[in-house]
Coordinates of N, CA and C and ligand atoms in Angstrom, one line a residue:
M1 N -40.7 31.9 -102.0 CA -40.1 32.2 -100.7 C -38.9 33.0 -100.9
A2 N -38.7 34.1 -100.1 CA -37.6 35.0 -100.3 C -36.4 34.4 -99.6
Y3 N -35.2 34.8 -100.0 CA -34.0 34.4 -99.3 C -33.8 35.2 -98.1
S4 N -33.4 34.5 -97.0 CA -33.0 35.3 -95.8 C -31.5 35.2 -95.6
Y5 N -30.9 36.3 -95.5 CA -29.4 36.4 -95.4 C -29.1 36.7 -94.0
D6 N -28.2 35.8 -93.4 CA -27.7 36.0 -92.0 C -26.5 36.9 -92.0
P7 N -26.6 38.1 -91.6 CA -25.4 39.0 -91.6 C -24.3 38.7 -90.6
Q8 N -24.6 37.7 -89.8 CA -23.6 37.2 -88.8 C -22.8 36.0 -89.4
N9 N -23.0 35.6 -90.6 CA -22.2 34.5 -91.1 C -20.7 34.9 -91.3
I10 N -19.9 33.9 -91.3 CA -18.4 34.2 -91.2 C -17.9 35.0 -92.3
F11 N -18.5 34.8 -93.5 CA -17.9 35.6 -94.7 C -18.4 37.0 -94.6
A12 N -19.6 37.3 -94.0 CA -20.0 38.6 -93.8 C -19.1 39.4 -92.9
K13 N -18.6 38.6 -91.9 CA -17.7 39.2 -90.9 C -16.3 39.5 -91.6
I14 N -15.9 38.6 -92.5 CA -14.7 38.8 -93.2 C -14.8 40.1 -94.1
L15 N -16.0 40.2 -94.8 CA -16.2 41.4 -95.6 C -16.2 42.7 -94.8
R16 N -16.7 42.6 -93.6 CA -16.7 43.8 -92.8 C -15.4 44.1 -92.1
G17 N -14.4 43.2 -92.3 CA -13.1 43.3 -91.7 C -13.1 42.9 -90.2
E18 N -14.1 42.2 -89.7 CA -14.2 41.8 -88.3 C -13.3 40.6 -88.1
I19 N -13.1 39.8 -89.1 CA -12.3 38.6 -89.1 C -11.3 38.7 -90.2
P20 N -10.0 38.4 -90.0 CA -9.0 38.5 -91.1 C -9.1 37.4 -92.1
C21 N -8.6 37.6 -93.3 CA -8.5 36.6 -94.3 C -7.2 36.7 -95.0
D22 N -6.8 35.6 -95.7 CA -5.6 35.7 -96.5 C -6.0 36.0 -97.9
K23 N -6.0 37.3 -98.2 CA -6.6 37.8 -99.4 C -5.8 37.4 -100.7
V24 N -6.5 37.0 -101.7 CA -5.9 36.7 -103.0 C -6.2 37.8 -104.0
L25 N -7.4 38.4 -104.0 CA -7.8 39.4 -104.9 C -9.0 40.1 -104.4
E26 N -9.1 41.4 -104.7 CA -10.3 42.2 -104.3 C -10.7 43.0 -105.6
T27 N -11.9 42.9 -105.9 CA -12.5 43.7 -107.0 C -13.6 44.6 -106.5
E28 N -14.2 45.4 -107.3 CA -15.3 46.3 -106.9 C -16.4 45.5 -106.1
H29 N -16.7 44.3 -106.7 CA -17.9 43.6 -106.1 C -17.5 42.2 -105.5
C30 N -16.2 41.9 -105.5 CA -15.9 40.5 -105.0 C -14.6 40.5 -104.2
L31 N -14.5 39.5 -103.4 CA -13.3 39.2 -102.6 C -12.9 37.7 -102.8
A32 N -11.6 37.5 -102.9 CA -11.1 36.1 -103.0 C -10.0 35.9 -101.9
F33 N -10.1 34.8 -101.2 CA -9.1 34.5 -100.2 C -9.0 33.0 -100.0
H34 N -7.8 32.6 -99.4 CA -7.6 31.2 -99.2 C -8.5 30.6 -98.1
D35 N -9.0 29.4 -98.4 CA -9.8 28.6 -97.5 C -9.0 28.3 -96.2
I36 N -9.6 28.4 -95.1 CA -8.9 28.2 -93.8 C -8.6 26.8 -93.6
R37 N -9.4 25.9 -94.2 CA -9.2 24.4 -94.1 C -9.0 23.8 -95.5
P38 N -7.9 24.1 -96.1 CA -7.8 23.7 -97.5 C -7.9 22.2 -97.7
Q39 N -8.6 21.9 -98.8 CA -8.8 20.5 -99.1 C -8.0 20.1 -100.4
A40 N -7.1 21.0 -100.8 CA -6.2 20.7 -101.9 C -5.0 21.7 -101.6
P41 N -3.9 21.5 -102.3 CA -2.7 22.4 -102.1 C -3.1 23.8 -102.4
T42 N -3.9 24.0 -103.4 CA -4.5 25.4 -103.7 C -6.0 25.3 -103.4
H43 N -6.5 26.1 -102.5 CA -8.0 26.2 -102.3 C -8.4 27.6 -101.9
V44 N -8.9 28.2 -102.9 CA -9.3 29.7 -102.8 C -10.8 29.8 -102.9
L45 N -11.4 30.7 -102.2 CA -12.8 31.0 -102.2 C -13.0 32.4 -102.9
V46 N -13.9 32.5 -103.8 CA -14.3 33.8 -104.3 C -15.7 34.1 -103.9
I47 N -15.9 35.2 -103.3 CA -17.3 35.6 -102.9 C -17.7 37.0 -103.4
P48 N -19.0 37.1 -103.7 CA -19.5 38.5 -104.0 C -19.5 39.3 -102.7
K49 N -19.4 40.6 -102.8 CA -19.5 41.4 -101.6 C -21.0 41.6 -101.2
G50 N -21.9 41.4 -102.1 CA -23.3 41.5 -101.8 C -23.8 40.4 -101.0
A51 N -25.0 40.6 -100.4 CA -25.6 39.7 -99.5 C -26.4 38.6 -100.2
Y52 N -25.7 37.6 -100.8 CA -26.3 36.5 -101.5 C -26.0 35.2 -100.9
V53 N -27.0 34.4 -100.8 CA -26.8 33.1 -100.0 C -26.3 32.0 -100.9
T54 N -26.8 31.9 -102.1 CA -26.5 30.8 -103.0 C -26.3 31.3 -104.4
Y55 N -25.8 30.5 -105.3 CA -25.6 30.9 -106.7 C -26.9 31.2 -107.4
D56 N -28.0 30.4 -107.1 CA -29.3 30.8 -107.8 C -29.8 32.1 -107.3
H57 N -29.6 32.4 -106.0 CA -30.0 33.7 -105.4 C -29.3 34.8 -106.2
F58 N -28.0 34.6 -106.3 CA -27.1 35.6 -107.0 C -27.5 35.8 -108.4
A59 N -27.7 34.7 -109.1 CA -27.9 34.7 -110.6 C -29.3 35.4 -110.9
L60 N -30.2 35.2 -109.9 CA -31.6 35.8 -110.2 C -31.7 37.2 -109.7
E61 N -30.9 37.6 -108.7 CA -31.1 38.9 -108.1 C -30.0 39.9 -108.1
A62 N -28.8 39.4 -108.4 CA -27.7 40.4 -108.5 C -27.7 41.2 -109.8
S63 N -27.1 42.4 -109.8 CA -27.0 43.2 -111.0 C -26.1 42.6 -112.0
D64 N -26.3 43.1 -113.2 CA -25.4 42.6 -114.3 C -23.9 42.9 -113.9
A65 N -23.7 44.1 -113.3 CA -22.3 44.5 -113.0 C -21.7 43.5 -111.9
E66 N -22.5 43.1 -111.0 CA -22.0 42.2 -109.9 C -21.7 40.8 -110.5
I67 N -22.6 40.4 -111.4 CA -22.5 39.0 -112.1 C -21.2 39.0 -112.9
A68 N -21.0 40.1 -113.7 CA -19.9 40.2 -114.6 C -18.6 40.2 -113.7
D69 N -18.6 41.0 -112.7 CA -17.4 41.1 -111.8 C -17.1 39.8 -111.2
F70 N -18.1 39.0 -110.8 CA -17.9 37.7 -110.1 C -17.2 36.8 -111.2
A71 N -17.8 36.7 -112.4 CA -17.2 35.9 -113.4 C -15.8 36.2 -113.7
R72 N -15.5 37.5 -113.9 CA -14.2 38.0 -114.2 C -13.2 37.7 -113.0
A73 N -13.7 37.9 -111.8 CA -12.8 37.6 -110.6 C -12.4 36.2 -110.6
V74 N -13.3 35.3 -110.9 CA -12.9 33.8 -110.9 C -11.8 33.6 -111.9
G75 N -12.0 34.2 -113.1 CA -10.9 34.1 -114.1 C -9.6 34.7 -113.7
Q76 N -9.7 35.9 -113.1 CA -8.5 36.5 -112.6 C -7.7 35.7 -111.5
V77 N -8.5 35.1 -110.6 CA -7.9 34.3 -109.6 C -7.2 33.1 -110.2
C78 N -7.8 32.4 -111.2 CA -7.2 31.3 -111.9 C -5.9 31.8 -112.6
Q79 N -6.0 32.9 -113.2 CA -4.8 33.5 -113.8 C -3.7 33.8 -112.8
Q80 N -4.1 34.4 -111.7 CA -3.1 34.7 -110.6 C -2.5 33.5 -110.0
L81 N -3.3 32.4 -109.9 CA -2.8 31.2 -109.3 C -2.0 30.3 -110.3
G82 N -2.0 30.7 -111.6 CA -1.3 29.9 -112.6 C -1.9 28.5 -112.8
I83 N -3.2 28.4 -112.7 CA -3.8 27.1 -112.8 C -4.6 26.9 -114.1
Q84 N -4.6 27.9 -115.0 CA -5.4 27.7 -116.2 C -4.9 26.6 -117.1
P85 N -5.7 25.6 -117.4 CA -5.2 24.5 -118.2 C -4.8 25.0 -119.6
G86 N -5.5 26.1 -120.1 CA -5.2 26.6 -121.4 C -3.9 27.4 -121.5
E87 N -3.3 27.7 -120.4 CA -2.1 28.4 -120.3 C -0.9 27.7 -119.7
G88 N -1.0 26.3 -119.8 CA 0.0 25.5 -119.2 C -0.1 25.1 -117.8
G89 N -1.2 25.6 -117.1 CA -1.4 25.3 -115.7 C -2.0 23.9 -115.6
P90 N -2.1 23.4 -114.4 CA -2.6 22.0 -114.1 C -4.1 21.8 -114.2
G91 N -4.9 22.9 -114.2 CA -6.3 22.8 -114.1 C -6.8 22.9 -112.7
Y92 N -8.1 22.8 -112.6 CA -8.7 23.1 -111.2 C -10.1 22.5 -111.2
R93 N -10.7 22.4 -110.0 CA -12.1 22.2 -109.9 C -12.8 23.4 -109.2
A94 N -13.9 23.7 -109.7 CA -14.7 24.8 -109.2 C -16.0 24.3 -108.7
I95 N -16.3 24.6 -107.4 CA -17.5 24.0 -106.8 C -18.3 25.1 -106.1
M96 N -19.6 25.1 -106.2 CA -20.5 25.9 -105.4 C -21.5 25.1 -104.7
N97 N -21.4 25.0 -103.4 CA -22.4 24.2 -102.6 C -23.6 25.1 -102.3
A98 N -24.8 24.5 -102.3 CA -26.0 25.3 -101.9 C -26.9 24.5 -101.1
G99 N -27.2 25.1 -99.9 CA -28.3 24.5 -99.1 C -27.9 23.1 -98.5
D100 N -29.0 22.5 -98.0 CA -28.8 21.2 -97.3 C -28.2 20.1 -98.1
H101 N -28.8 19.8 -99.3 CA -28.3 18.7 -100.1 C -26.9 19.1 -100.7
G102 N -26.6 20.3 -100.9 CA -25.3 20.7 -101.4 C -24.3 20.8 -100.2
M103 N -24.8 20.6 -99.0 CA -23.9 20.6 -97.8 C -23.1 21.9 -97.7
Q104 N -23.9 23.0 -97.9 CA -23.3 24.3 -97.7 C -23.1 24.6 -96.2
E105 N -21.9 25.0 -95.9 CA -21.6 25.3 -94.5 C -21.8 26.8 -94.2
V106 N -21.3 27.6 -95.1 CA -21.4 29.1 -94.8 C -22.4 29.7 -95.8
P107 N -23.5 30.3 -95.2 CA -24.6 30.8 -96.0 C -24.4 32.1 -96.7
H108 N -23.2 32.2 -97.3 CA -22.9 33.4 -98.2 C -22.3 32.8 -99.5
L109 N -22.8 33.1 -100.6 CA -22.3 32.5 -101.9 C -20.8 32.5 -102.0
H110 N -20.2 31.4 -102.3 CA -18.8 31.3 -102.6 C -18.5 30.2 -103.6
I111 N -17.5 30.4 -104.4 CA -17.1 29.3 -105.3 C -15.7 28.9 -104.8
H112 N -15.6 27.5 -104.7 CA -14.3 27.0 -104.3 C -13.5 26.7 -105.6
I113 N -12.3 27.2 -105.6 CA -11.3 26.9 -106.7 C -10.2 26.1 -106.1
M114 N -10.1 24.8 -106.5 CA -9.2 23.9 -105.9 C -8.3 23.3 -107.0
S115 N -7.0 23.2 -106.6 CA -6.0 22.7 -107.6 C -4.8 22.2 -106.8
G116 N -3.8 21.7 -107.6 CA -2.5 21.2 -106.9 C -2.5 19.7 -106.7
R117 N -3.6 19.1 -107.0 CA -3.7 17.6 -107.0 C -4.9 17.2 -107.8
K118 N -4.9 16.0 -108.3 CA -6.1 15.5 -109.0 C -7.2 15.4 -108.0
M119 N -8.4 15.8 -108.4 CA -9.5 16.0 -107.5 C -10.3 14.7 -107.3
G120 N -10.1 13.7 -108.1 CA -10.9 12.5 -107.9 C -12.3 12.7 -108.5
H121 N -13.2 11.7 -108.2 CA -14.5 11.8 -108.8 C -15.3 13.0 -108.3
L122 N -16.2 13.4 -109.1 CA -17.0 14.6 -108.8 C -17.8 14.5 -107.5
V123 N -18.5 13.4 -107.3 CA -19.3 13.2 -106.1 C -18.9 12.0 -105.4
A124 N -18.5 12.1 -104.1 CA -18.2 11.0 -103.3 C -19.4 10.5 -102.6
P125 N -19.5 9.2 -102.2 CA -20.7 8.8 -101.4 C -20.8 9.6 -100.1
A126 N -22.1 9.8 -99.7 CA -22.4 10.6 -98.5 C -22.0 9.8 -97.3
Ligands
LIG201 P1 -19.1 25.3 -97.9 O1 -19.2 23.9 -97.2 O2 -20.1 26.3 -97.3 O3 -19.2 25.2 -99.4 O4 -17.7 25.8 -97.7 C1 -17.3 26.7 -96.7 C2 -15.8 26.8 -96.6 O5 -15.5 27.9 -95.9 C3 -15.1 25.6 -96.1 O6 -14.2 25.1 -97.0 C4 -14.4 26.2 -94.8 O7 -13.1 25.6 -94.6 C5 -14.3 27.7 -95.2 N1 -14.2 28.5 -94.0 C6 -15.1 28.5 -92.9 N2 -14.7 29.4 -92.0 C7 -13.7 30.1 -92.6 C8 -13.0 31.3 -92.1 O8 -13.2 31.8 -91.1 N3 -12.0 31.7 -93.0 C9 -11.8 31.1 -94.2 N4 -10.8 31.7 -95.0 N5 -12.4 30.1 -94.6 C10 -13.4 29.6 -93.8

């Protein structure tokens, strides 16, 4: 079954400039911005500019250039935020939700980068 991408999702609107965002970083293929409802003192989302719904969609269909850019953008965001544990930062949690069981709200691939407090256990009871 093919992925169907909804061009009216909120992140597509942010990418088109129809809705503002608090930008952290922009690269050729990615945009990073602060989450509007942060669940930690630092909560940044990194998204590809391409029309990908989930990580598996992206990993299977994006170009090597897009995938490399996404991976580097995440690294650059961590660097910019000063949260890299290997560089004296406090560390972070990175999460990508997908679909119904992943409880994904916005159907455009995004990775949550959260820091500034201990995140607790990985999975809370539903
Ligand atoms: P999901 O549950 O899909 O993994 O996460 C979607 C995230 O997008 C949520 O953390 C939510 O707060 C964030 N979000 C939803 N709408 C907006 C928006 O208009 N602007 C920004 N910056 N974040 C949003």
